[in-house]
XYZ file of C-alpha atoms in Angstrom:
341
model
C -28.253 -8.357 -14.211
C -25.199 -9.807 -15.681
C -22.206 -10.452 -13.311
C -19.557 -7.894 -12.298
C -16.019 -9.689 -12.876
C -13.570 -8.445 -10.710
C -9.972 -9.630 -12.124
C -6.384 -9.366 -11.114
C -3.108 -9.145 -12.755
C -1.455 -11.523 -10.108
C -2.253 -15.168 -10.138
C -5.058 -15.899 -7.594
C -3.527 -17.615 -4.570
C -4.467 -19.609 -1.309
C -1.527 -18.807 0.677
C 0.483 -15.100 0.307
C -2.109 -13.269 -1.398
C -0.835 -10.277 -3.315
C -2.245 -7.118 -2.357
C -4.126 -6.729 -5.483
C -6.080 -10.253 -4.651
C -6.322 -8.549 -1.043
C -7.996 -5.624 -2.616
C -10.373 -7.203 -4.709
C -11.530 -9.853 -1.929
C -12.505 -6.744 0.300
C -14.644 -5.188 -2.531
C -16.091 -8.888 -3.798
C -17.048 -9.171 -0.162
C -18.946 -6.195 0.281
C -20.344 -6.307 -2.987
C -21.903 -9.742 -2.414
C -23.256 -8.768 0.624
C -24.837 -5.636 -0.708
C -26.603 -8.102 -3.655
C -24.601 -7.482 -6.247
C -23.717 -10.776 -8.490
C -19.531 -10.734 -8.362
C -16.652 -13.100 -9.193
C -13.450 -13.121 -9.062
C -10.652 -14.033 -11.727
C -6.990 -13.806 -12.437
C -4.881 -12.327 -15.465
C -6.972 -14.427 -17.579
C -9.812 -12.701 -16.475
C -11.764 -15.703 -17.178
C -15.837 -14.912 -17.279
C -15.080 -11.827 -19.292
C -17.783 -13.009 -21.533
C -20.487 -13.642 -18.900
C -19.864 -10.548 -17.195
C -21.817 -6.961 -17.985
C -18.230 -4.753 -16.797
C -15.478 -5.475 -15.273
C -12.555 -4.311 -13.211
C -9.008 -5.134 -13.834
C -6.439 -4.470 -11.229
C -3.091 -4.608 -12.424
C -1.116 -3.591 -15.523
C -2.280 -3.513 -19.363
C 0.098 -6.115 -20.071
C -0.664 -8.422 -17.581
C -3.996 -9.187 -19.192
C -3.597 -10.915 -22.635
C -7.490 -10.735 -22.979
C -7.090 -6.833 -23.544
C -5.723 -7.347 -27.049
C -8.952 -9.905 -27.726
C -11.884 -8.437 -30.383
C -13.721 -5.866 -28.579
C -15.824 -7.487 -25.745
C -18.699 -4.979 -25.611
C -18.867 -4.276 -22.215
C -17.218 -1.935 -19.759
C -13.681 -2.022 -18.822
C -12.076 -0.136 -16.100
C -8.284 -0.691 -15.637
C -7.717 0.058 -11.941
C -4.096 1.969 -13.050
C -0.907 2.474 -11.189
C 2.376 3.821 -13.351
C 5.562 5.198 -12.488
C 5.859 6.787 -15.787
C 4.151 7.701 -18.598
C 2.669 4.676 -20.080
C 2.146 3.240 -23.759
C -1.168 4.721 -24.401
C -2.461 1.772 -26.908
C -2.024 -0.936 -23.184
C -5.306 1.370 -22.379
C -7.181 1.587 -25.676
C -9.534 -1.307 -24.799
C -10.423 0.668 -21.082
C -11.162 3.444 -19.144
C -8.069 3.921 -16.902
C -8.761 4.313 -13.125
C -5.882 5.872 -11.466
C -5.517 5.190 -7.766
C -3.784 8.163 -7.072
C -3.083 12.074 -8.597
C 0.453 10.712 -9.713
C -0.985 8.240 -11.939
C -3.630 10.555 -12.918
C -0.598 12.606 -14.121
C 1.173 10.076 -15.803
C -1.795 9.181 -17.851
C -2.988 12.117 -19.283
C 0.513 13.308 -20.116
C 0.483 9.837 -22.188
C -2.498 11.032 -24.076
C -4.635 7.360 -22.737
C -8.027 8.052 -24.587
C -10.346 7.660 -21.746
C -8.972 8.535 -18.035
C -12.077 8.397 -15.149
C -12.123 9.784 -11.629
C -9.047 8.772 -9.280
C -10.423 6.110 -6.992
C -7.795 4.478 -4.005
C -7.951 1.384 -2.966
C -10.437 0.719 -0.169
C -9.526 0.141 3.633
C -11.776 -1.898 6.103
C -12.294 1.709 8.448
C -14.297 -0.760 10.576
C -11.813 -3.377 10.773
C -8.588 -1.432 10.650
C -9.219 0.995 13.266
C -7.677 2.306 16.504
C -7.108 0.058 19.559
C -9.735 0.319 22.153
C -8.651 0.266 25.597
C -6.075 -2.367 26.927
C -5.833 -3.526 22.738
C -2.245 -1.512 22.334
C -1.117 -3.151 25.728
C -1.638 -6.861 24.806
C -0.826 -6.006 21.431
C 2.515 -5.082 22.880
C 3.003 -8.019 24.964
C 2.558 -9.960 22.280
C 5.369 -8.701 20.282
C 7.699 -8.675 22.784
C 7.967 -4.461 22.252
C 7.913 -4.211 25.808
C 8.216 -0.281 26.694
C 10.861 0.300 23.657
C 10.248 2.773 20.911
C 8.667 0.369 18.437
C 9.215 1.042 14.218
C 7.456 -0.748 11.523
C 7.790 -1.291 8.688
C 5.522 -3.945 6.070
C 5.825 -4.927 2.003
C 7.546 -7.577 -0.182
C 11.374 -7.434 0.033
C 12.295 -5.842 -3.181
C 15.241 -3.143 -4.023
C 11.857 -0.352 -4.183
C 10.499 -1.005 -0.977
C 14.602 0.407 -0.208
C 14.903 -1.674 3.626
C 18.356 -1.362 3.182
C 17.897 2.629 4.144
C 15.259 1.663 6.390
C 17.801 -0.227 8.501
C 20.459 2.621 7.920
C 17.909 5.173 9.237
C 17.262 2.942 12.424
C 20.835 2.063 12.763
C 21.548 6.089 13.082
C 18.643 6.029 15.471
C 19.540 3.707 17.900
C 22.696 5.586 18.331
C 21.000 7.726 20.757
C 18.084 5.424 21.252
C 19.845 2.107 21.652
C 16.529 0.398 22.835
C 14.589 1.102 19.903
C 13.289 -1.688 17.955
C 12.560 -2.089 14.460
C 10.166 -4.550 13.323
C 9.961 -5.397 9.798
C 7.272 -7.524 8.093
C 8.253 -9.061 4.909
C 7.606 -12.142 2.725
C 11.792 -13.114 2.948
C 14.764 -12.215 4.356
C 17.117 -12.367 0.750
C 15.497 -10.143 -1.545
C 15.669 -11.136 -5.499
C 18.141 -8.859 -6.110
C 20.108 -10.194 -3.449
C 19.701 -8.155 -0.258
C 20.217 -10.068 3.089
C 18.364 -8.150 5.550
C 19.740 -10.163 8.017
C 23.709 -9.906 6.677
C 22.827 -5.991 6.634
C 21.804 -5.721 10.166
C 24.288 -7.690 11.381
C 26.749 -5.220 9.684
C 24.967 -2.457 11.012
C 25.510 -3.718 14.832
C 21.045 -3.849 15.167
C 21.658 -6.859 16.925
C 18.447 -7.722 19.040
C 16.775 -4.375 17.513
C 15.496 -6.278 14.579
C 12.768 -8.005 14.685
C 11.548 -9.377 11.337
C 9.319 -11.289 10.577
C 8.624 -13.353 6.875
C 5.715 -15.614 7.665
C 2.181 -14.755 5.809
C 0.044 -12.889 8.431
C -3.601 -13.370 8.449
C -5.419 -9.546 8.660
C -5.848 -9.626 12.443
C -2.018 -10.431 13.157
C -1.107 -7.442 10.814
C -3.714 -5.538 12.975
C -2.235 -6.417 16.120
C 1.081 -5.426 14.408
C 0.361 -1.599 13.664
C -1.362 -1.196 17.072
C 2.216 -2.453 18.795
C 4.072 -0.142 16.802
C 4.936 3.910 17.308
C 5.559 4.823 13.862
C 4.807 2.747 10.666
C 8.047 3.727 8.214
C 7.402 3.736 4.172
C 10.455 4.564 2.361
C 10.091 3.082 -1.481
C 11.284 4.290 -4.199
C 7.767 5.124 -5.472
C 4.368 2.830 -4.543
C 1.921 2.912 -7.151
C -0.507 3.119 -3.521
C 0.930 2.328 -0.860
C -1.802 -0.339 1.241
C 0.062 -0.673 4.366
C 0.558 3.365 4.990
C -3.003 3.989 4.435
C -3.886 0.686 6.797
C -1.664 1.791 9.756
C -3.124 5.348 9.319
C -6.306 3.875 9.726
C -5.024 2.139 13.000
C -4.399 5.632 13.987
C -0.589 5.021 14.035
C 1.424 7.687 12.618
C 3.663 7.126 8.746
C 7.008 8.408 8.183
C 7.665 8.688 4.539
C 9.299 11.141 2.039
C 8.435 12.497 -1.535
C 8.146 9.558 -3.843
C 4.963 8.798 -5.681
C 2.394 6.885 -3.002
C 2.146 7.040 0.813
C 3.335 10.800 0.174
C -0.072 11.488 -1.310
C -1.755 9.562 1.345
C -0.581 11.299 4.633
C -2.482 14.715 5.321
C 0.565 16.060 7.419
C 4.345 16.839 6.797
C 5.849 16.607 10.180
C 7.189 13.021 9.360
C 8.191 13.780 5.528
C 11.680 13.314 4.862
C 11.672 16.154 2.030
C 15.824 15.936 1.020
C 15.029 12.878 -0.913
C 17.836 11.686 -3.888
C 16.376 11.483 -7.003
C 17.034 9.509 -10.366
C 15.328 8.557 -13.641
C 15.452 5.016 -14.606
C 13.584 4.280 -17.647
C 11.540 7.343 -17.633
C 10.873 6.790 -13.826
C 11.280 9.273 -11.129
C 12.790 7.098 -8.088
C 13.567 8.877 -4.932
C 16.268 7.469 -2.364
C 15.661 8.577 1.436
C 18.231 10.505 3.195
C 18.936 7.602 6.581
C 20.207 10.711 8.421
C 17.121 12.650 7.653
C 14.913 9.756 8.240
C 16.679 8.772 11.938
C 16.530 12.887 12.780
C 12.598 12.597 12.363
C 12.398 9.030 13.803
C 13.931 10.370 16.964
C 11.393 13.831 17.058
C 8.508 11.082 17.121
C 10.664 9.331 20.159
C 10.667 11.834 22.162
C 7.265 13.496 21.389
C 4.488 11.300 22.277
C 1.987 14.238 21.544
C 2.861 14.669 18.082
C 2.060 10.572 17.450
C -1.090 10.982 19.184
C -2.192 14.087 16.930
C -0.685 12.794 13.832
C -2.445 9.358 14.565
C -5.731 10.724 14.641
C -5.147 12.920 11.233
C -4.392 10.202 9.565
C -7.024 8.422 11.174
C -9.255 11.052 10.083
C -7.889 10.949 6.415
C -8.372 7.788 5.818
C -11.802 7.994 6.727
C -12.694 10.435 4.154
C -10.790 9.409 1.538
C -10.483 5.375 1.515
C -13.305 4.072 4.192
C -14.498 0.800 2.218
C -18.506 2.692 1.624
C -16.325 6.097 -0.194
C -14.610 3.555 -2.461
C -17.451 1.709 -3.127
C -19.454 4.775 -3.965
C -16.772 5.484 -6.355
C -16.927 2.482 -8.437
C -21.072 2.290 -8.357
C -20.937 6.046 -10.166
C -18.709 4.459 -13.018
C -20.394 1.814 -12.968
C -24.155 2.940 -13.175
C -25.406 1.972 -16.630
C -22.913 -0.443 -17.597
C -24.342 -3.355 -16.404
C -27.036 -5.071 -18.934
């Protein structure tokens, strides 16, 4: 049997892995051990002609092979849009969307040949809820101590939107001044410009900011959702959303609102900002989070331990039904039955 290439749209890296690479790693992995023959490439999706199918993660254009002679085999475009997309990026494939939204986008576009939405997988086994004394020293090492603990984890760009997120806790500490909001990021001056650090200063956070911007191997970020009390996602849209549907598998509970990604992810409104702004940009539908609405439901989880606990074990729950590592995996053998010679 000819090799499965598994190849992403992000240049493959030792240090700061995208997600994408993440993603693939985790399915190489248990593919390999399973017996399957598997390997890995970037944009270039090099091995393309060695390989019986293969899976692309990332957009059409970030794979100049696509618009090579026909290659004969199977290709599966693991999709994500925000919009929808130039149809002829997907002639060469059979789009995967990772969630309904995408699904959406691509069959409004009229792409030829749209298969079954499959999500990106999550390590159930791995990414799971602390046992016994695992929250405490998980704690301890943070420095949370006995505050209210928010998280938050993703690049720093202008869509993840962490300038509301510190708005939102700013309002919050108002009447919880020793709440603290820990933010996981890859820098502290966004692209565009943002200084989280300028902003929170402004904002009078002080010592309630922790953030942190070095690369975090997967126990560390492990350690980091079972410290926290709520796991905030408040992007513009996420094409997935990886860290929501890894701290619901921690069993910590997601605050988000109505844009495209973690809002399809969490099984339960009680944490859903629903007044979101929105605004097109280039055929987009981006939706800005109300900071007033956000802090209001930031503060309900404060003060109602019960709610975390049973919101915590529905997303728990979720997760296990819908993006356990096996269910993904049985996903991608179904389309992939038959295309490997």
């Amino acid at each position: 049997m000819k090799p499965l290439l598994l190849a992403c749209g992000l240049p493959l890296r030792r240090d700061r892995p995208s997600s994408f690479q993440r993603q693939l790693e985790l399915l190489a992995s248990a593919w390999r051990a399973s017996g399957r023959e598997v390997e890995l490439a970037g944009p270039g999706a090099e091995g393309l002609q060695r390989a019986g199918a293969a899976v692309l993660l990332g957009y059409p254009d970030q794979f100049p092979a696509l618009g090579d002679p026909p290659w004969g085999i199977p290709l599966f475009l693991w999709a994500q849009c925000s919009r929808p997309p130039d149809p002829r990026g997907f002639e060469a494939v059979t789009a995967v969307p990772l969630t309904s939204a995408t699904a959406g986008f691509l069959h409004q576009a009229g792409v030829g040949r749209v298969g079954p939405i499959i999500p990106h997988a999550v390590d159930t086994g791995f990414f799971r809820p602390p046992a016994p004394g695992e929250r405490a020293r998980a704690r301890r090492s943070l420095g949370l101590g006995l505050r209210f603990a928010v998280g938050a984890v993703g690049a720093h760009t202008y869509r993840k939107r962490f300038d509301l997120l510190l708005q939102a806790f700013a309002l919050l500490t108002a009447g919880l001044p020793e709440a603290v909001l820990v933010l996981h990021t890859d820098r502290a001056v966004s692209a565009e410009g943002t200084n989280l650090l300028r902003l929170a200063d402004s904002l009078g956070l002080g010592e309630g900011l922790l953030l942190s911007t070095e690369e975090l191997p997967a126990a560390a970020l492990r350690r980091l959702y079972w410290g926290l009390d709520v796991l905030a996602s408040l992007s513009e849209w996420e094409g997935f959303g990886l860290p929501a549907a890894e701290a619901m598998a921690c069993g910590l509970p997601v605050l988000t609102h109505g844009a495209q990604g973690p809002a399809e992810l969490v099984p339960y409104r009680d944490l859903l900002a629903a007044d979101s702004a929105t605004r097109l940009e280039g055929g987009s539908l981006l939706l800005s989070v109300s900071p007033a609405t956000a802090a209001g439901l930031l503060a309900s989880a404060a003060r109602e331990p019960g709610l975390r606990r049973r919101l915590g074990e529905a997303g728990r729950a979720a997760m296990e039904r819908t993006c356990a590592l096996p269910r993904v995996l049985e996903g991608w053998e179904r389309l992939l039955t038959g295309g490997m010679g």
